[in-house]
XYZ file of C-alpha atoms in Angstrom:
763
model
C 2.465 -43.122 21.173
C -0.190 -44.550 18.803
C -0.612 -42.859 15.434
C -4.143 -41.901 14.415
C -5.594 -43.263 11.176
C -6.014 -39.739 9.832
C -2.369 -38.944 10.614
C -1.187 -42.179 8.977
C -3.364 -41.688 5.895
C -2.019 -38.212 5.384
C 1.598 -39.300 5.413
C 0.897 -42.349 3.266
C -0.352 -39.959 0.563
C 2.759 -37.844 0.925
C 4.909 -40.960 0.732
C 3.235 -42.198 -2.450
C 3.698 -38.781 -4.066
C 7.373 -38.685 -3.060
C 7.995 -42.201 -4.407
C 6.284 -41.273 -7.680
C 8.480 -38.195 -8.094
C 11.628 -40.218 -7.328
C 10.551 -42.851 -9.848
C 9.967 -40.275 -12.577
C 13.251 -38.535 -11.856
C 15.140 -41.827 -11.841
C 13.882 -43.186 -15.155
C 16.533 -43.477 -17.831
C 14.203 -41.972 -20.468
C 16.337 -43.437 -23.266
C 13.780 -45.895 -24.626
C 13.551 -44.081 -27.956
C 17.226 -43.117 -28.236
C 18.670 -45.118 -31.161
C 21.700 -47.295 -30.561
C 24.876 -45.290 -30.980
C 23.101 -41.991 -30.271
C 22.909 -40.019 -27.040
C 20.214 -38.162 -25.156
C 21.267 -34.609 -24.296
C 21.045 -34.662 -20.497
C 22.508 -31.263 -19.723
C 24.172 -28.251 -21.332
C 26.338 -25.995 -19.192
C 28.600 -22.989 -19.680
C 31.786 -22.340 -17.735
C 33.704 -19.110 -18.063
C 36.918 -17.749 -16.599
C 35.393 -14.255 -16.670
C 32.654 -13.292 -14.219
C 31.378 -10.674 -16.697
C 30.491 -13.421 -19.181
C 27.437 -15.000 -17.599
C 25.910 -18.336 -18.511
C 22.499 -16.702 -19.029
C 24.052 -14.373 -21.661
C 25.660 -17.249 -23.551
C 22.841 -19.820 -23.638
C 20.736 -17.956 -26.265
C 23.553 -18.683 -28.747
C 23.535 -22.429 -28.057
C 21.641 -24.302 -30.761
C 20.833 -27.491 -28.865
C 19.436 -27.692 -25.332
C 18.179 -30.666 -23.283
C 14.517 -31.569 -22.960
C 12.461 -29.206 -20.845
C 12.328 -30.065 -17.152
C 9.218 -29.343 -15.131
C 10.143 -27.085 -12.186
C 13.701 -27.444 -13.462
C 13.894 -30.934 -11.923
C 11.956 -33.594 -13.826
C 11.718 -34.142 -17.608
C 8.007 -34.841 -17.392
C 7.174 -34.176 -21.093
C 9.945 -36.601 -22.100
C 8.633 -39.099 -19.567
C 5.175 -38.959 -21.182
C 6.682 -39.552 -24.606
C 8.669 -42.487 -23.210
C 5.460 -44.089 -21.936
C 4.014 -44.263 -25.450
C 4.087 -47.393 -27.545
C 5.102 -47.793 -31.160
C 1.613 -48.717 -32.375
C 0.308 -45.414 -33.787
C -3.180 -46.874 -34.321
C -3.810 -46.689 -30.562
C -5.137 -43.345 -29.388
C -3.228 -43.480 -26.103
C 0.085 -43.695 -27.937
C -0.832 -40.787 -30.211
C -1.945 -38.725 -27.223
C 1.226 -39.396 -25.205
C 3.425 -38.430 -28.143
C 1.507 -35.230 -28.850
C 1.450 -34.273 -25.175
C 5.078 -35.169 -24.540
C 8.378 -34.226 -26.145
C 10.580 -36.520 -28.203
C 14.091 -37.072 -26.782
C 16.664 -34.450 -27.758
C 19.236 -36.529 -29.660
C 22.775 -35.168 -29.622
C 23.753 -33.565 -32.951
C 27.493 -32.785 -33.294
C 26.799 -30.278 -36.089
C 24.658 -28.200 -33.744
C 27.500 -28.213 -31.224
C 29.878 -26.879 -33.890
C 27.351 -24.155 -34.800
C 26.934 -23.283 -31.139
C 30.691 -22.956 -30.717
C 30.874 -20.583 -33.692
C 27.961 -18.485 -32.400
C 29.580 -18.157 -28.970
C 32.835 -17.025 -30.601
C 30.897 -14.387 -32.570
C 29.278 -13.228 -29.346
C 32.691 -12.898 -27.700
C 33.956 -10.919 -30.692
C 30.975 -8.578 -30.495
C 31.630 -7.975 -26.788
C 35.294 -7.061 -27.367
C 36.904 -10.428 -26.607
C 38.389 -10.827 -30.087
C 40.919 -13.432 -28.926
C 38.443 -15.437 -26.867
C 38.305 -19.211 -27.202
C 35.695 -21.913 -26.680
C 36.510 -25.506 -25.784
C 33.709 -28.090 -25.864
C 33.834 -31.028 -23.476
C 31.552 -34.038 -23.923
C 30.788 -36.468 -21.095
C 28.974 -39.650 -22.158
C 27.380 -42.270 -19.924
C 24.540 -44.772 -20.414
C 23.318 -43.309 -23.722
C 23.269 -39.818 -22.185
C 25.579 -36.917 -22.853
C 26.511 -33.754 -20.982
C 27.768 -30.852 -23.099
C 30.087 -28.353 -21.435
C 31.206 -25.138 -23.147
C 34.390 -23.837 -21.513
C 35.038 -20.162 -22.347
C 38.423 -18.532 -22.102
C 37.962 -14.818 -22.621
C 41.614 -13.664 -22.741
C 42.365 -9.948 -22.604
C 39.623 -7.828 -24.229
C 40.064 -4.916 -26.609
C 39.227 -1.556 -25.035
C 38.537 1.908 -26.414
C 41.394 4.229 -25.458
C 40.202 7.283 -27.387
C 37.116 8.262 -29.369
C 36.663 10.999 -31.950
C 34.486 12.026 -34.907
C 35.189 12.571 -38.591
C 32.190 14.444 -40.035
C 32.284 16.491 -43.256
C 29.878 19.402 -43.466
C 29.342 21.951 -40.740
C 25.593 21.370 -40.401
C 25.683 17.628 -39.645
C 28.783 18.070 -37.481
C 27.030 20.711 -35.385
C 24.013 18.441 -34.838
C 26.224 15.590 -33.590
C 28.501 17.752 -31.432
C 25.541 19.333 -29.617
C 24.717 15.983 -28.025
C 28.079 14.299 -27.352
C 27.279 14.033 -23.640
C 24.608 11.465 -24.532
C 27.065 9.321 -26.475
C 27.020 5.624 -25.580
C 30.740 5.304 -26.369
C 33.164 6.203 -23.579
C 36.961 5.814 -23.371
C 37.887 2.823 -21.227
C 34.912 0.671 -22.196
C 35.152 -2.615 -24.069
C 34.999 -2.574 -27.856
C 31.401 -3.786 -27.765
C 29.864 -3.903 -31.247
C 26.341 -3.876 -29.871
C 27.072 -0.547 -28.180
C 28.641 0.768 -31.383
C 25.524 -0.225 -33.336
C 23.224 1.442 -30.815
C 25.289 4.626 -31.114
C 24.857 4.553 -34.901
C 21.089 4.335 -34.428
C 21.086 7.134 -31.840
C 23.042 9.546 -34.040
C 20.993 8.642 -37.112
C 17.773 9.447 -35.255
C 19.171 12.775 -34.122
C 20.224 13.743 -37.644
C 16.927 12.659 -39.218
C 15.015 14.622 -36.575
C 16.749 17.736 -37.879
C 15.448 17.503 -41.440
C 17.762 14.967 -43.090
C 15.111 12.721 -44.612
C 17.587 10.960 -46.922
C 20.026 10.072 -44.142
C 20.275 6.517 -42.759
C 22.647 4.637 -40.474
C 24.554 3.124 -43.403
C 26.265 6.513 -43.766
C 27.890 5.956 -40.362
C 30.887 3.624 -39.921
C 33.820 3.178 -37.581
C 37.582 2.990 -37.977
C 39.499 1.182 -35.245
C 43.281 1.681 -34.990
C 45.483 -0.370 -32.701
C 49.202 -0.290 -32.058
C 51.219 -3.475 -32.452
C 50.697 -5.980 -29.622
C 48.206 -3.625 -27.971
C 44.608 -4.183 -27.001
C 43.892 -0.451 -26.802
C 41.825 0.951 -29.674
C 41.679 4.459 -31.088
C 38.123 4.620 -32.431
C 36.839 7.081 -35.008
C 33.205 7.520 -36.016
C 32.909 8.511 -39.661
C 29.922 10.073 -41.418
C 30.192 9.295 -45.105
C 29.098 11.680 -47.842
C 25.959 11.132 -49.857
C 26.617 10.286 -53.539
C 25.528 13.237 -55.640
C 25.315 15.489 -52.578
C 28.599 16.032 -50.756
C 27.205 17.187 -47.400
C 23.745 15.545 -47.411
C 20.640 17.654 -47.552
C 17.880 19.020 -45.353
C 14.258 18.651 -46.389
C 11.131 20.512 -45.423
C 7.700 18.949 -45.596
C 5.780 19.901 -48.725
C 2.169 18.848 -48.980
C 0.430 16.484 -46.559
C -2.158 14.217 -48.190
C -4.631 11.988 -46.302
C -5.998 8.986 -48.208
C -8.867 7.772 -46.030
C -9.963 4.578 -47.822
C -6.629 2.910 -48.571
C -6.743 -0.820 -49.309
C -3.424 -2.418 -48.231
C -4.188 -5.546 -50.265
C -4.386 -3.501 -53.456
C -1.105 -1.586 -53.367
C -1.808 0.102 -56.723
C -3.964 2.914 -55.403
C -5.920 5.146 -57.750
C -7.489 8.511 -56.921
C -10.121 8.270 -59.626
C -13.766 8.672 -58.575
C -12.767 10.099 -55.221
C -13.515 13.430 -53.600
C -10.576 15.721 -52.922
C -10.850 18.357 -50.205
C -8.200 21.002 -49.527
C -7.984 22.595 -46.070
C -5.109 25.038 -45.830
C -1.931 23.130 -46.672
C -3.619 19.748 -46.219
C -5.325 17.617 -48.850
C -7.890 14.941 -48.013
C -8.771 12.271 -50.576
C -11.954 10.496 -49.552
C -13.672 7.410 -50.877
C -17.347 6.848 -51.420
C -18.092 7.554 -47.765
C -16.636 10.236 -45.518
C -16.197 8.733 -42.060
C -13.710 11.062 -40.316
C -13.946 14.801 -39.870
C -11.140 16.811 -41.408
C -10.468 18.415 -38.037
C -9.817 14.992 -36.501
C -7.310 14.130 -39.230
C -5.381 17.372 -38.824
C -5.462 17.288 -35.007
C -3.803 13.870 -34.952
C -1.163 14.734 -37.555
C 2.138 16.088 -36.178
C 3.716 16.368 -39.626
C 3.329 20.034 -40.555
C 3.617 21.441 -44.097
C 6.618 23.757 -44.280
C 8.306 22.341 -41.158
C 11.620 20.474 -41.178
C 11.275 16.747 -41.705
C 11.479 14.827 -38.403
C 11.255 11.142 -37.532
C 9.921 12.224 -34.168
C 6.920 13.884 -35.838
C 6.306 10.728 -37.877
C 6.370 8.527 -34.754
C 4.042 10.913 -32.930
C 1.615 10.797 -35.863
C 1.643 6.994 -35.911
C 1.026 6.928 -32.157
C -1.787 9.467 -32.371
C -3.629 7.740 -35.213
C -3.235 4.382 -33.465
C -5.521 5.750 -30.727
C -8.381 6.138 -33.218
C -10.265 2.860 -32.890
C -12.110 3.336 -36.160
C -8.832 2.824 -38.030
C -7.527 -0.634 -38.818
C -4.244 0.266 -40.543
C -2.113 3.411 -40.802
C 0.761 3.781 -43.256
C 2.865 6.933 -43.737
C 5.052 7.415 -46.815
C 7.258 10.205 -48.096
C 8.214 11.095 -51.634
C 10.544 13.798 -52.869
C 8.497 16.621 -54.321
C 8.304 16.910 -58.092
C 7.883 20.668 -57.773
C 10.701 21.551 -55.366
C 13.797 19.400 -54.742
C 14.058 20.722 -51.184
C 10.641 19.332 -50.180
C 9.272 15.892 -49.354
C 5.556 15.227 -49.716
C 3.809 13.169 -47.047
C 1.070 10.647 -47.815
C -0.906 9.216 -44.889
C -2.858 6.124 -45.917
C -5.744 5.163 -43.608
C -7.751 1.936 -43.676
C -11.046 1.951 -41.729
C -12.207 -0.969 -39.631
C -15.673 -2.019 -38.545
C -17.380 0.794 -36.711
C -19.968 -1.223 -34.776
C -19.996 -4.482 -32.822
C -22.296 -6.426 -30.501
C -21.192 -8.980 -27.921
C -23.147 -11.271 -25.623
C -22.011 -13.247 -22.618
C -23.391 -15.903 -20.311
C -21.839 -16.769 -16.967
C -22.574 -19.107 -14.110
C -21.954 -18.207 -10.474
C -21.380 -20.219 -7.314
C -21.136 -18.053 -4.228
C -20.757 -20.104 -1.050
C -22.900 -22.842 -2.547
C -25.566 -20.498 -3.928
C -25.927 -21.087 -7.648
C -26.995 -18.534 -10.195
C -26.467 -17.213 -13.683
C -26.098 -13.897 -15.462
C -26.543 -12.770 -19.043
C -25.223 -9.623 -20.625
C -24.894 -7.817 -23.903
C -22.770 -4.904 -25.034
C -22.876 -2.604 -28.024
C -19.950 -0.516 -29.233
C -19.782 2.189 -31.881
C -16.201 3.222 -32.663
C -17.037 6.370 -34.607
C -20.064 7.932 -32.983
C -19.584 11.500 -34.239
C -17.044 11.008 -37.053
C -14.168 11.739 -34.705
C -13.441 8.118 -33.672
C -15.430 8.597 -30.489
C -16.170 5.231 -28.875
C -19.707 4.859 -27.561
C -20.368 1.795 -25.408
C -23.515 0.459 -23.764
C -23.680 -2.644 -21.598
C -26.716 -4.308 -20.050
C -26.653 -7.168 -17.596
C -29.158 -9.252 -15.682
C -28.477 -11.845 -13.013
C -30.327 -14.338 -10.863
C -29.111 -16.279 -7.833
C -30.830 -18.821 -5.606
C -30.061 -17.888 -1.984
C -30.117 -20.022 1.120
C -29.569 -19.057 4.711
C -30.475 -19.451 8.339
C -33.378 -18.133 10.334
C -35.284 -16.856 7.326
C -33.130 -13.751 7.181
C -31.141 -14.619 4.074
C -33.122 -16.883 1.770
C -35.251 -16.880 -1.372
C -33.861 -15.339 -4.573
C -31.588 -12.513 -5.642
C -31.983 -10.610 -8.890
C -29.916 -7.793 -10.349
C -30.301 -5.625 -13.436
C -27.845 -3.054 -14.624
C -26.980 -0.746 -17.460
C -23.727 1.081 -18.104
C -23.025 3.541 -20.876
C -20.127 5.763 -21.785
C -18.386 7.649 -24.524
C -14.646 8.095 -25.001
C -13.172 10.973 -26.993
C -9.622 10.379 -28.343
C -8.435 13.807 -27.178
C -7.976 15.877 -24.047
C -11.224 17.752 -23.465
C -11.161 20.565 -20.935
C -12.353 24.155 -21.251
C -10.004 27.129 -21.645
C -7.022 25.102 -22.890
C -5.140 25.839 -26.103
C -5.464 23.312 -28.917
C -1.668 22.785 -29.146
C -1.544 21.804 -25.478
C -4.440 19.365 -25.893
C -2.679 17.769 -28.882
C 0.590 17.289 -26.995
C -1.088 15.587 -24.044
C -2.479 12.767 -26.238
C -5.084 11.946 -23.622
C -8.474 10.356 -24.092
C -11.488 11.725 -22.258
C -14.221 9.427 -20.979
C -17.680 10.206 -19.693
C -19.722 7.363 -18.218
C -22.912 6.660 -16.335
C -24.252 3.493 -14.720
C -27.357 2.247 -12.940
C -27.889 -1.005 -11.053
C -31.039 -2.382 -9.448
C -30.603 -5.141 -6.847
C -33.513 -6.955 -5.248
C -33.156 -9.403 -2.374
C -35.743 -10.605 0.135
C -34.161 -8.473 2.857
C -33.613 -5.252 0.900
C -33.863 -3.461 -2.423
C -30.883 -1.340 -3.428
C -30.341 1.014 -6.349
C -26.882 2.302 -7.263
C -26.436 5.151 -9.726
C -23.230 6.862 -10.717
C -21.257 8.716 -13.300
C -17.756 9.930 -13.983
C -15.366 12.048 -16.006
C -11.859 10.664 -16.459
C -8.684 11.027 -18.524
C -6.221 8.407 -19.756
C -2.853 9.224 -21.283
C 0.633 7.851 -21.833
C 4.073 9.469 -21.611
C 7.745 8.691 -22.292
C 7.054 6.756 -25.503
C 4.146 4.933 -23.885
C 6.277 3.637 -21.002
C 4.142 5.373 -18.384
C 0.358 5.231 -18.222
C -1.798 7.621 -16.254
C -5.462 7.780 -15.317
C -7.142 10.735 -13.654
C -10.689 10.292 -12.403
C -11.547 13.973 -12.254
C -15.053 13.355 -10.984
C -16.553 10.034 -9.941
C -19.915 10.061 -8.184
C -21.933 7.105 -6.926
C -25.263 7.230 -5.112
C -26.674 4.313 -3.120
C -30.410 4.350 -2.406
C -32.365 1.676 -0.502
C -36.127 2.082 -0.905
C -36.795 -1.104 1.086
C -35.056 -2.824 4.039
C -36.717 -5.583 6.098
C -36.720 -5.009 9.837
C -35.474 -8.553 10.505
C -32.458 -7.994 8.278
C -31.617 -4.610 9.799
C -31.900 -6.063 13.314
C -29.574 -8.873 12.274
C -27.034 -6.442 10.819
C -27.117 -4.219 13.891
C -26.671 -7.191 16.243
C -24.173 -9.248 14.273
C -22.503 -6.875 11.794
C -22.804 -3.297 13.068
C -19.853 -2.217 10.929
C -21.715 -3.005 7.725
C -24.854 -1.170 8.789
C -23.684 2.056 7.116
C -23.592 0.196 3.790
C -27.349 -0.262 4.020
C -28.127 3.414 4.421
C -28.566 5.911 1.623
C -25.211 7.554 0.996
C -23.192 9.458 -1.589
C -19.535 9.088 -2.660
C -17.911 11.866 -4.655
C -14.262 11.061 -5.314
C -11.202 12.137 -7.293
C -8.463 9.599 -8.035
C -5.142 9.274 -9.836
C -3.490 6.028 -11.001
C 0.054 5.568 -12.312
C 1.155 2.431 -14.169
C 4.575 1.398 -15.458
C 5.619 -1.810 -17.209
C 8.451 -2.934 -19.456
C 6.332 -5.612 -21.146
C 7.061 -5.868 -24.859
C 5.158 -8.583 -26.772
C 7.758 -8.532 -29.570
C 10.603 -9.554 -27.207
C 10.683 -13.162 -26.071
C 11.906 -14.469 -22.713
C 12.489 -11.072 -21.164
C 12.167 -10.300 -17.464
C 8.955 -8.356 -16.863
C 8.016 -5.922 -14.145
C 4.880 -3.903 -13.490
C 4.337 -1.114 -11.002
C 1.007 0.443 -10.121
C 0.245 3.202 -7.623
C -3.060 4.937 -6.999
C -4.544 7.447 -4.613
C -8.047 8.790 -4.149
C -9.857 11.277 -1.924
C -13.574 11.658 -1.390
C -15.888 14.218 0.137
C -13.435 17.084 0.701
C -15.194 19.568 -1.585
C -18.611 18.739 -0.139
C -17.233 18.997 3.393
C -15.813 22.439 2.613
C -19.231 23.578 1.342
C -20.853 22.222 4.502
C -18.471 24.272 6.616
C -18.816 27.409 4.496
C -22.625 27.183 4.600
C -22.489 26.490 8.326
C -24.635 23.381 8.024
C -25.754 21.374 11.035
C -25.061 17.658 11.310
C -27.898 15.159 11.171
C -27.266 11.763 12.761
C -23.671 12.885 13.386
C -22.969 13.613 9.680
C -23.249 16.494 7.224
C -25.442 15.998 4.178
C -25.608 17.141 0.580
C -29.071 17.375 -0.987
C -30.294 15.416 2.015
C -27.762 12.596 1.505
C -24.955 11.612 3.828
C -21.665 11.763 1.926
C -18.479 9.813 2.599
C -15.104 11.384 3.307
C -11.874 9.399 3.201
C -8.382 9.064 1.718
C -7.092 5.837 0.205
C -3.842 4.837 -1.494
C -2.475 1.588 -2.986
C 0.881 0.352 -4.287
C 1.416 -2.845 -6.289
C 4.663 -4.281 -7.721
C 5.248 -7.534 -9.616
C 8.429 -8.928 -11.157
C 8.803 -12.056 -13.277
C 12.253 -13.579 -13.749
C 12.296 -15.684 -16.925
C 14.788 -18.539 -16.882
C 13.705 -19.992 -20.199
C 10.690 -20.098 -22.470
C 9.090 -22.646 -20.146
C 10.358 -21.747 -16.670
C 9.929 -18.537 -14.685
C 9.489 -17.274 -11.148
C 7.220 -14.354 -10.244
C 7.335 -12.090 -7.201
C 4.530 -9.843 -6.034
C 4.091 -7.375 -3.210
C 1.196 -5.000 -2.618
C -0.155 -2.783 0.110
C -2.820 -0.197 0.750
C -4.355 1.966 3.403
C -7.686 3.775 3.659
C -8.398 6.424 6.295
C -11.912 7.725 7.034
C -12.128 11.198 8.514
C -14.335 14.258 8.749
C -17.828 13.174 7.775
C -17.080 9.425 7.903
C -16.306 7.192 10.889
C -15.622 4.030 8.914
C -14.706 3.384 5.286
C -17.654 2.474 3.036
C -17.930 -1.294 2.748
C -17.179 -1.234 -0.990
C -13.935 0.670 -0.327
C -12.606 -1.589 2.445
C -9.948 -4.231 1.792
C -10.433 -7.973 2.061
C -8.037 -10.901 1.950
C -8.171 -14.447 0.667
C -9.343 -15.562 -2.751
C -7.825 -16.288 -6.139
C -5.647 -13.151 -6.228
C -4.641 -12.889 -2.593
C -3.698 -15.456 0.087
C -4.940 -18.547 -1.692
C -5.160 -20.829 1.358
C -8.360 -18.938 2.250
C -11.566 -18.386 0.314
C -12.414 -14.828 -0.605
C -13.332 -12.634 2.404
C -12.545 -15.311 4.992
C -9.162 -14.040 6.259
C -8.709 -11.312 8.832
C -8.752 -8.648 9.891
C -5.677 -9.414 12.002
C -6.434 -12.212 14.492
C -10.204 -11.906 14.050
C -11.911 -15.303 14.108
C -15.269 -15.741 12.406
C -17.947 -17.920 13.934
C -20.377 -17.815 11.018
C -18.663 -17.161 7.651
C -21.966 -17.186 5.750
C -23.101 -14.044 7.582
C -19.821 -12.682 8.889
C -18.115 -11.744 5.642
C -19.105 -8.103 6.313
C -16.746 -8.089 9.293
C -13.855 -9.777 7.468
C -12.542 -6.633 5.882
C -10.255 -3.816 6.933
C -8.572 -0.497 6.268
C -4.980 -1.719 5.733
C -3.819 -4.437 3.354
C -0.541 -6.295 2.848
C -0.007 -9.022 0.258
C 3.073 -10.884 -0.948
C 3.575 -13.911 -3.196
C 6.264 -16.033 -4.814
C 5.178 -18.306 -7.657
C 7.251 -20.688 -9.762
C 5.715 -21.372 -13.187
C 6.707 -24.204 -15.486
C 5.288 -25.567 -18.714
C 4.200 -29.217 -18.427
C 3.024 -30.208 -21.901
C 0.707 -28.946 -24.643
C -0.957 -25.799 -23.215
C -0.822 -27.003 -19.623
C 1.290 -25.105 -17.115
C 2.001 -25.936 -13.477
C 2.728 -23.541 -10.646
C 3.905 -23.792 -7.059
C 3.294 -20.788 -4.855
C 3.683 -19.312 -1.385
C 1.393 -16.440 -0.339
C 1.429 -14.133 2.654
C -0.826 -11.318 3.784
C -3.764 -10.037 5.784
C -5.918 -6.977 6.391
C -6.218 -4.840 9.502
C -8.360 -2.007 10.854
C -6.944 1.382 11.781
C -9.359 1.710 14.696
C -10.404 -0.728 17.411
C -13.930 -1.667 16.327
C -15.879 -3.735 18.844
C -17.342 -5.930 16.107
C -13.840 -6.892 14.896
C -11.862 -7.957 17.978
C -8.211 -8.628 17.177
C -8.365 -6.661 13.943
C -6.481 -3.515 15.010
C -3.156 -2.845 13.284
C -0.296 -2.553 15.787
C 3.293 -1.885 14.734
C 4.720 -4.127 17.441
C 2.618 -7.184 16.584
C 1.187 -7.002 13.049
C 3.960 -9.234 11.680
C 2.644 -12.055 13.902
C -0.717 -11.752 12.156
C 0.510 -12.206 8.584
C -1.101 -15.369 7.272
C 0.921 -17.852 5.200
C -0.319 -20.263 2.541
C 1.199 -22.555 -0.048
C -0.202 -24.520 -2.915
C -0.139 -25.836 -6.453
C -1.898 -24.610 -9.558
C -2.709 -25.673 -13.090
C -3.169 -23.235 -15.982
C -4.333 -23.616 -19.559
C -2.566 -21.035 -21.694
C -4.584 -20.210 -24.828
C -2.341 -17.198 -25.669
C -5.206 -14.694 -25.619
C -6.370 -15.759 -22.155
C -5.394 -18.135 -19.360
C -7.692 -20.400 -17.364
C -6.346 -20.930 -13.847
C -7.104 -23.499 -11.141
C -5.239 -23.066 -7.834
C -5.398 -25.283 -4.757
C -4.136 -23.399 -1.707
C -3.340 -24.750 1.761
C -3.068 -22.823 4.991
C 0.352 -22.844 6.648
C 0.037 -20.160 9.331
C -3.404 -19.082 10.533
C -3.322 -16.021 12.831
C -6.985 -16.606 13.818
C -5.995 -19.719 15.807
C -6.194 -17.914 19.133
C -6.358 -20.893 21.516
C -4.194 -23.245 19.458
C -0.973 -23.212 17.507
C -1.309 -20.972 14.426
C 0.901 -23.365 12.449
C -1.446 -25.687 10.545
C 0.956 -26.781 7.826
C 0.971 -30.327 9.222
C -2.722 -30.825 8.391
C -3.160 -29.408 4.860
C -5.993 -31.725 3.852
C -8.364 -30.611 6.576
C -11.603 -29.235 5.147
C -10.988 -25.842 6.769
C -7.338 -25.655 5.778
C -7.627 -25.599 2.009
C -9.349 -23.594 -0.713
C -9.861 -24.204 -4.419
C -9.930 -21.225 -6.776
C -10.914 -20.944 -10.437
C -10.030 -17.726 -12.242
C -9.034 -16.202 -15.563
C -5.506 -14.821 -15.972
C -2.470 -14.902 -13.729
C -2.923 -13.729 -10.122
C -0.339 -10.994 -10.758
């Protein structure tokens, strides 16, 4: 059977790429390895104990091989190997900066690694563990193998306390059920250290300001030839005070203009204000109300000293955006030996800022630009209230068919809001509002859009709360009220006729309507910027309802429907329920290699006063953050096949969404990162709409309509932001009704690929 030129060309390109990869992988890469030295090719860990994992040991190894892209090819080393020795040539300098020099074997680092692994074994309870290093050399390359023999570990047979003083002993004994040390566990020094910290925190939270973890130590007793340990936790006495000492808080002093550069602070030429048991020392300018200072302070004069109160105060003041630095110090009172005085030093930051931005747009070949400016005041009413105003204007040159969509598109908008760093709601006690630590936001927005076929104005406003719980592990957002009003003073008859004939589903989006919604969002992540190479997960769930209150009023007032819908102030209002769930997990293999998993889903159900979800609330698939083998709004719903994507994007949306992705990320060189990904997903409708044939979600067939895509991406990581370029290819296209949906064999077809440019990771 003859092979077409297109078919042959495609596989020739694949063949060249495969040969190139084999060539890179097969290079010796020892050009710059001096004679007598060795390139570290691999480092591996072998253990006779399944509880001692290689991933736990490798952080203690001081020398690792050169980074391998995708864990397979030492591309940065290959670049370095391509360079010449003449440093006057720019290409040689570039290749050396972009690449990595060969990792030359250093026997001293191997000895250090062996010692560090032995220390790790000791800390984990394997006090008689051993490490044997095996070196395998071949062709100027070396493989380093660390063989670990754990031997029998030491275990805790019994655990008890030795604590002088009834008061401290009572504090510890009240919480023994939370102890991290249990009989039968290994003699793990990390666990013992964490228990010291836990008990210290508990004691300090009960008034013992002078107590620290150095007063806690352990005594381990073992019988001869036994690996069982009788462990005793000792609390040592405080020199000069046999049983330690409780402290109450004396005075609380706020210093509002502290300069951290000049540590020698003087109170001369400053105003001092006393409010109850609090003292406020102000500089030349008073910028925070006294009530704001006291509301955010959880350290109370006369109360027992508590680390927990100190942490809560730090957290509360950190929410005040007018402050740049916060420092809390304690000193033993000179008046009463049983008191500690608290000094809270505050350093203000800039209270106002202006930003401008310019962006270019390219929407389906239509070019345009937008300009914007924003103003922010971080202390609007001397309570660290953040006032923000944004204005934006945009222009786009539009093209289309039949004179329906052509000419120009302009948009102007303004958005303003104010955020109060406290929970604002009537009839609530001040203590409750302080404990919640929520911020309250009020916002309003207006947008004017003018196109040849219609003019649309969108106005809205909202009242929302944001707060965090469980030591900032959980984040919450409650949109108590969010109202948006869409008004179209002008619609061309030709455009409306086109919408009715070709996109009847979207027709409701071009009528005046009102959305009044309430929503709740929950967010959880373990991300910690201070911890390197940790596995990261994020979980987000949200739910919103709209129109229920207005619908109840319509029923109570016995209103009559107009055009098959109830109205409020003459406006049709939407009624629906919508919920979303999103989970992402990133497994970090090393500083330069990781794999990320993502799964997300959502459903929106119109009911009551609404027959179909508003267009802006419907789901779409494809694009830079979805199934990347498709452009945005070109996939689905279900098996729906579009005949005219330029006009049909209104129909390519749905009420149910499923998305899933796997992405391998690897650092190439410099700030450049590569990624290989596989995406899956689609959208569906919950009802059988005539304008979206094949879009209905069916339990017995939806899995056949999940689209698949694969691709490669490049990212520039500038730490503060990431520029991303992804090239996605279709693998399984459910819209191929009269042909095989598998299109993976023709990835370079113009309709089987999509290029995406975005900022940030897709998930």
